Amino acid sequence: MSEITEGLGGAIEGALTARAVEKQAGEGFASPGGTCLNCGTELLGPHCHACGQKAQVHRTISAILHDIVHGVLHLDGKLWRTLPLLAFKPGELTRRYIDGERARFVSPMAMFLFSVFLMFAVFQAVGLTTPSDVKPDISTGDAVSQVQGSALAQLKDARQRAETYPEGSPERLQAEADIANAEKFFNQLDENQKFMLGTDALAEGDGTGIGPVDAILEKWRDNPGLMLYKLQTNAYKFSWLLIPLSVPFLWLMFAWKRHIRAYDHAIFVTYSIAFMSLLFIALSLLSLSGVAEGWVFGALAIIPPLHIYKDLRKAYGLSRFSAFWRLCLLLVFITVVIMLFLQILLLLGAT
């Protein structure tokens, strides 16, 4: 984490130093004819009205560093106007963007990609990743053999004890009872082994009868560590699937409101997921810094529903009651979407 911070700080420091040293050196305006250097259109102001390029171009080291920081983090006025609204007035941000006020804010997709990239980087830096040393479980056949061997050993021990003590003695009677119990357990093992061992039929080779499903379960059983790694990697790569998966459920809650379109739902979902990603980052860092887990889990239980409720009210212009019942329904839909998303990741992980 410190290396990332130091590297980012060094890049910003370098940009500021280069700017101080070179100042305006290397900077210039368009060609003497007053035309855009990109498309050749005659300039009427500081930007080309045809292609949007600035009339003033830069040829400095500071400009390169600025482009790097700007391209990766979009550190301009848009970000600082977007983040406060995203955190505290999400419905206002959603509504203003839908209504056309877009040049002032970071777009939903750009905010989404930024938050997911940052979450991946932070989780990797602080070690919040899936374990890679998970050992595969023993197969059902091995497990059955172990249990059968244990039952046979107990039966053999009980028979030896029975031969040691005379007829009618308490010790002989106890040994004979142990023999009966061991024989009963051993005889019933073949019929109930899957239930007793907590394993599925696939491990015995029966399978589910569905080829792709059996292949996925086989890979999870053989190499769970690799499958967990692929699950995490695919979760980052295909996190955008949460958007199209969520939009239909939102549409169901507003199906009779014809003035609300699928585009509105997509903006709502994308900004919401971006905020949740940033929230997970903040809470993860707080947990690692020593904040009590109770506070972290409390924040995780309270902040997301409250944020969604505020977003619903303002973005869709709802009353308190309308926003509340939709929030309750949406929480159920979110669970369904997460389950669908995990199923897709499992299928992708098997390829």
Coordinates of C-alpha atoms in Angstrom, one line a residue:
M1 CA 0.0 0.0 0.0
S2 CA 2.9 2.3 0.9
E3 CA 4.6 1.7 -2.4
I4 CA 1.4 2.7 -4.3
T5 CA 1.0 5.8 -2.2
E6 CA 4.7 6.7 -2.7
G7 CA 4.6 6.1 -6.4
L8 CA 1.4 8.2 -6.9
G9 CA 2.9 10.9 -4.7
G10 CA 6.1 10.9 -6.6
A11 CA 4.2 11.3 -9.9
I12 CA 2.2 14.3 -8.6
E13 CA 5.3 15.8 -7.1
G14 CA 7.2 15.4 -10.4
A15 CA 4.4 17.1 -12.3
L16 CA 4.4 20.0 -9.9
T17 CA 8.2 20.3 -10.0
A18 CA 8.3 20.2 -13.8
R19 CA 5.5 22.8 -14.0
A20 CA 7.4 25.1 -11.6
V21 CA 10.7 24.7 -13.6
E22 CA 9.3 25.0 -17.1
K23 CA 6.4 27.2 -16.4
Q24 CA 5.1 28.2 -19.9
A25 CA 8.0 26.8 -21.8
G26 CA 7.0 24.5 -24.6
E27 CA 3.4 25.7 -24.4
G28 CA 1.8 27.4 -27.4
F29 CA -1.3 28.1 -29.3
A30 CA -2.5 27.0 -32.6
S31 CA -0.8 27.8 -35.8
P32 CA -0.3 31.5 -36.7
G33 CA -3.3 31.2 -39.1
G34 CA -5.6 30.7 -36.1
T35 CA -6.7 27.2 -37.1
C36 CA -7.1 24.1 -35.0
L37 CA -4.0 21.9 -35.2
N38 CA -6.2 18.8 -35.1
C39 CA -8.9 19.4 -37.7
G40 CA -7.9 22.7 -39.3
T41 CA -11.1 24.5 -38.4
E42 CA -10.8 28.3 -37.8
L43 CA -10.7 29.0 -34.1
L44 CA -13.3 31.2 -32.4
G45 CA -12.1 30.7 -28.8
P46 CA -9.9 28.6 -26.5
H47 CA -11.4 25.4 -27.9
C48 CA -12.2 24.2 -31.4
H49 CA -15.9 24.3 -31.9
A50 CA -15.7 21.5 -34.4
C51 CA -13.6 18.8 -32.6
G52 CA -13.3 20.2 -29.1
Q53 CA -9.5 20.3 -28.9
K54 CA -7.9 23.1 -26.9
A55 CA -6.3 25.9 -28.9
Q56 CA -3.4 25.8 -26.5
V57 CA -1.2 22.8 -26.8
H58 CA 1.6 21.6 -24.5
R59 CA 4.9 20.1 -25.2
T60 CA 6.3 19.7 -21.7
I61 CA 7.1 16.9 -19.3
S62 CA 4.6 18.3 -16.9
A63 CA 1.9 17.9 -19.6
I64 CA 2.8 14.2 -19.9
L65 CA 2.5 13.6 -16.2
H66 CA -0.7 15.5 -16.1
D67 CA -2.1 13.3 -18.8
I68 CA -1.1 10.2 -16.9
V69 CA -2.8 11.3 -13.7
H70 CA -5.8 12.7 -15.5
G71 CA -6.2 9.7 -17.7
V72 CA -6.0 7.2 -14.8
L73 CA -7.8 9.1 -12.1
H74 CA -9.6 11.8 -13.9
L75 CA -8.4 14.3 -11.3
D76 CA -10.1 17.4 -12.5
G77 CA -13.1 19.4 -11.3
K78 CA -15.5 16.7 -12.4
L79 CA -14.3 14.2 -9.8
W80 CA -14.5 16.6 -6.9
R81 CA -18.0 17.7 -8.0
T82 CA -19.2 14.1 -8.5
L83 CA -17.9 12.4 -5.3
P84 CA -19.7 14.6 -2.7
L85 CA -23.0 14.2 -4.5
L86 CA -22.4 10.5 -5.0
A87 CA -21.8 10.0 -1.3
F88 CA -24.4 12.3 0.3
K89 CA -26.9 13.3 -2.5
P90 CA -26.9 10.3 -4.9
G91 CA -30.5 11.0 -6.1
E92 CA -29.6 14.5 -7.0
L93 CA -26.6 13.4 -9.0
T94 CA -28.6 10.7 -10.8
R95 CA -31.4 13.1 -11.6
R96 CA -29.2 15.9 -12.8
Y97 CA -27.2 13.6 -15.0
I98 CA -30.4 12.1 -16.5
D99 CA -31.8 15.5 -17.2
G100 CA -28.8 16.4 -19.2
E101 CA -26.4 18.1 -16.8
R102 CA -23.4 15.9 -17.8
A103 CA -20.4 18.0 -18.5
R104 CA -20.1 18.9 -14.8
F105 CA -19.9 15.3 -13.6
V106 CA -17.9 12.2 -14.2
S107 CA -20.1 9.9 -16.3
P108 CA -21.6 6.8 -14.5
M109 CA -19.6 4.3 -16.5
A110 CA -16.3 6.2 -16.0
M111 CA -17.1 6.4 -12.2
F112 CA -17.9 2.7 -12.2
L113 CA -14.7 1.7 -14.0
F114 CA -12.7 4.0 -11.7
S115 CA -14.2 2.5 -8.5
V116 CA -13.7 -1.1 -9.7
F117 CA -10.1 -0.4 -10.7
L118 CA -9.4 1.3 -7.4
M119 CA -11.1 -1.6 -5.5
F120 CA -9.0 -4.1 -7.3
A121 CA -5.8 -2.2 -6.7
V122 CA -6.5 -1.6 -3.0
F123 CA -7.5 -5.2 -2.3
Q124 CA -4.4 -6.5 -4.0
A125 CA -2.2 -4.0 -2.1
V126 CA -3.6 -4.9 1.4
G127 CA -3.9 -8.6 0.7
L128 CA -7.7 -8.9 0.6
T129 CA -7.6 -11.7 -2.0
T130 CA -8.9 -15.2 -2.2
P131 CA -6.6 -17.9 -0.7
S132 CA -4.5 -19.7 -3.2
D133 CA -3.4 -22.6 -1.0
V134 CA -6.8 -24.3 -0.6
K135 CA -6.2 -28.0 -0.7
P136 CA -8.7 -30.3 -2.5
D137 CA -10.9 -32.4 -0.3
I138 CA -10.3 -36.2 -0.3
S139 CA -12.6 -38.0 -2.8
T140 CA -15.7 -39.8 -1.6
G141 CA -14.1 -43.1 -2.3
D142 CA -11.1 -42.3 0.0
A143 CA -13.4 -41.0 2.7
V144 CA -15.5 -44.1 2.6
S145 CA -12.5 -46.3 2.8
Q146 CA -11.3 -44.3 5.9
V147 CA -14.6 -44.7 7.6
Q148 CA -14.8 -48.3 6.7
G149 CA -11.3 -48.9 8.0
S150 CA -12.1 -47.2 11.3
A151 CA -15.3 -49.3 11.6
L152 CA -13.3 -52.5 10.9
A153 CA -10.7 -51.6 13.5
Q154 CA -13.3 -51.0 16.1
L155 CA -15.0 -54.3 15.3
K156 CA -11.6 -56.1 15.6
D157 CA -10.8 -54.5 18.9
A158 CA -14.2 -55.4 20.3
R159 CA -13.8 -59.1 19.3
Q160 CA -10.4 -59.3 20.9
R161 CA -11.7 -57.8 24.2
A162 CA -14.7 -60.3 24.1
E163 CA -12.3 -63.2 23.8
T164 CA -10.3 -61.9 26.8
Y165 CA -13.1 -61.8 29.4
P166 CA -15.1 -64.8 30.7
E167 CA -18.7 -65.4 29.7
G168 CA -21.3 -63.3 31.6
S169 CA -18.7 -60.8 32.9
P170 CA -19.6 -57.1 32.6
E171 CA -16.5 -56.5 30.4
R172 CA -17.6 -59.4 28.1
L173 CA -21.1 -58.0 27.8
Q174 CA -19.8 -54.5 27.0
A175 CA -17.5 -55.9 24.3
E176 CA -20.3 -57.9 22.8
A177 CA -22.4 -54.7 22.7
D178 CA -19.6 -52.9 21.0
I179 CA -19.3 -55.7 18.4
A180 CA -23.0 -55.5 17.7
N181 CA -22.9 -51.7 17.2
A182 CA -19.8 -51.9 15.0
E183 CA -21.3 -54.6 12.8
K184 CA -24.5 -52.6 12.5
F185 CA -22.6 -49.4 11.5
F186 CA -20.5 -51.3 9.1
N187 CA -23.4 -53.0 7.4
Q188 CA -25.4 -49.8 7.0
L189 CA -22.4 -47.8 5.7
D190 CA -22.9 -48.7 2.0
E191 CA -26.5 -47.4 2.0
N192 CA -26.0 -44.2 3.9
Q193 CA -22.4 -43.4 3.2
K194 CA -23.1 -40.2 1.2
F195 CA -25.4 -38.9 3.8
M196 CA -23.0 -39.7 6.7
L197 CA -20.0 -38.3 4.9
G198 CA -21.7 -35.2 3.7
T199 CA -20.6 -35.7 0.1
D200 CA -22.5 -35.6 -3.2
A201 CA -23.1 -38.2 -5.8
L202 CA -20.7 -36.7 -8.2
A203 CA -17.7 -37.7 -6.2
E204 CA -18.8 -41.4 -6.7
G205 CA -19.1 -40.8 -10.4
D206 CA -22.9 -40.7 -10.6
G207 CA -22.9 -37.0 -11.5
T208 CA -25.9 -34.8 -12.0
G209 CA -26.4 -35.9 -15.6
I210 CA -25.7 -32.3 -16.8
G211 CA -22.3 -32.2 -18.5
P212 CA -21.4 -28.6 -17.9
V213 CA -22.5 -28.7 -14.3
D214 CA -20.5 -31.9 -13.7
A215 CA -17.4 -30.4 -15.3
I216 CA -17.6 -27.3 -13.0
L217 CA -18.0 -29.4 -9.9
E218 CA -15.2 -31.6 -11.0
K219 CA -12.8 -28.6 -11.3
W220 CA -13.9 -27.2 -8.0
R221 CA -13.2 -30.5 -6.3
D222 CA -9.8 -31.1 -8.0
N223 CA -8.4 -27.6 -7.6
P224 CA -10.4 -25.2 -5.4
G225 CA -7.6 -22.7 -5.0
L226 CA -7.4 -22.1 -8.8
M227 CA -11.2 -21.9 -9.1
L228 CA -11.3 -19.3 -6.3
Y229 CA -8.7 -17.3 -8.0
K230 CA -10.5 -17.5 -11.3
L231 CA -13.8 -16.5 -9.5
Q232 CA -12.2 -13.4 -8.1
T233 CA -10.5 -12.4 -11.4
N234 CA -13.7 -12.9 -13.3
A235 CA -15.6 -10.9 -10.7
Y236 CA -13.5 -7.8 -11.6
K237 CA -13.5 -8.4 -15.3
F238 CA -17.2 -9.1 -15.6
S239 CA -18.5 -6.8 -12.9
W240 CA -20.2 -4.7 -15.6
L241 CA -22.7 -7.6 -16.0
L242 CA -24.3 -6.3 -12.7
I243 CA -25.7 -3.4 -14.7
P244 CA -27.8 -5.3 -17.3
L245 CA -28.7 -7.9 -14.7
S246 CA -30.2 -5.2 -12.4
V247 CA -32.0 -3.0 -14.9
P248 CA -34.9 -5.4 -15.6
F249 CA -35.7 -5.7 -11.9
L250 CA -35.8 -1.9 -11.6
W251 CA -38.0 -1.7 -14.6
L252 CA -40.5 -4.1 -12.9
M253 CA -40.8 -1.6 -10.0
F254 CA -41.7 1.3 -12.4
A255 CA -43.3 -0.6 -15.3
W256 CA -46.5 1.6 -15.1
K257 CA -44.5 4.8 -15.1
R258 CA -44.0 5.4 -18.8
H259 CA -41.9 8.5 -18.5
I260 CA -39.2 6.5 -16.7
R261 CA -37.0 4.7 -19.2
A262 CA -34.4 1.9 -19.0
Y263 CA -31.7 4.5 -19.5
D264 CA -32.7 6.1 -16.2
H265 CA -32.4 2.7 -14.4
A266 CA -29.0 2.1 -16.0
I267 CA -27.7 5.5 -14.6
F268 CA -29.2 4.7 -11.2
V269 CA -27.6 1.2 -11.1
T270 CA -24.2 2.3 -12.4
Y271 CA -23.7 5.2 -9.9
S272 CA -25.0 3.0 -7.1
I273 CA -22.5 0.2 -7.8
A274 CA -19.7 2.7 -8.1
F275 CA -20.6 4.1 -4.6
M276 CA -20.8 0.6 -3.1
S277 CA -17.3 -0.2 -4.5
L278 CA -15.9 2.9 -2.9
L279 CA -17.7 2.1 0.3
F280 CA -16.2 -1.4 0.4
I281 CA -12.7 0.1 -0.1
A282 CA -13.2 2.6 2.8
L283 CA -14.6 0.0 5.2
S284 CA -11.8 -2.5 4.3
L285 CA -9.2 0.1 5.0
L286 CA -10.9 1.0 8.3
S287 CA -11.0 -2.6 9.3
L288 CA -7.3 -3.0 8.6
S289 CA -6.4 0.2 10.5
G290 CA -7.8 -1.3 13.7
V291 CA -11.4 -0.1 13.7
A292 CA -13.6 -2.6 15.6
E293 CA -15.3 -5.1 13.3
G294 CA -18.6 -4.3 14.9
W295 CA -18.5 -0.8 13.7
V296 CA -17.5 -1.9 10.2
F297 CA -20.3 -4.4 10.0
G298 CA -22.7 -1.9 11.4
A299 CA -21.8 0.6 8.7
L300 CA -22.1 -2.1 6.1
A301 CA -25.6 -2.9 7.2
I302 CA -26.8 0.6 7.5
I303 CA -25.1 2.7 4.8
P304 CA -26.1 0.8 1.6
P305 CA -29.9 0.7 2.3
L306 CA -29.9 4.3 3.4
H307 CA -27.9 5.3 0.3
I308 CA -30.3 3.4 -2.0
Y309 CA -33.3 4.9 -0.2
K310 CA -32.1 8.5 -0.7
D311 CA -31.2 7.7 -4.3
L312 CA -34.6 6.3 -5.0
R313 CA -36.5 9.3 -3.5
K314 CA -34.6 12.0 -5.4
A315 CA -33.8 10.3 -8.6
Y316 CA -37.4 9.1 -9.3
G317 CA -39.3 11.8 -7.3
L318 CA -40.9 9.3 -4.9
S319 CA -42.7 9.9 -1.6
R320 CA -41.2 8.3 1.5
F321 CA -43.6 5.4 1.4
S322 CA -43.1 4.7 -2.3
A323 CA -39.3 4.8 -1.8
F324 CA -39.5 2.6 1.3
W325 CA -41.5 -0.3 -0.3
R326 CA -39.4 -0.2 -3.4
L327 CA -36.2 -0.3 -1.2
C328 CA -37.5 -3.4 0.5
L329 CA -38.3 -5.0 -2.8
L330 CA -35.0 -3.9 -4.3
L331 CA -33.0 -5.5 -1.5
V332 CA -34.6 -8.8 -2.5
F333 CA -33.8 -8.2 -6.1
I334 CA -30.2 -7.3 -5.2
T335 CA -29.9 -10.8 -3.6
V336 CA -31.3 -12.4 -6.7
V337 CA -28.9 -10.4 -9.0
I338 CA -25.9 -11.4 -6.8
M339 CA -26.9 -15.0 -7.0
L340 CA -27.3 -14.8 -10.8
F341 CA -23.9 -13.0 -11.1
L342 CA -22.2 -15.7 -9.1
Q343 CA -23.7 -18.4 -11.2
I344 CA -22.4 -16.7 -14.3
L345 CA -18.9 -16.4 -12.7
L346 CA -19.0 -20.1 -11.9
L347 CA -19.8 -20.9 -15.6
L348 CA -17.1 -18.6 -16.8
G349 CA -14.6 -20.0 -14.3
A350 CA -15.1 -23.5 -15.7
T351 CA -13.9 -22.5 -19.2

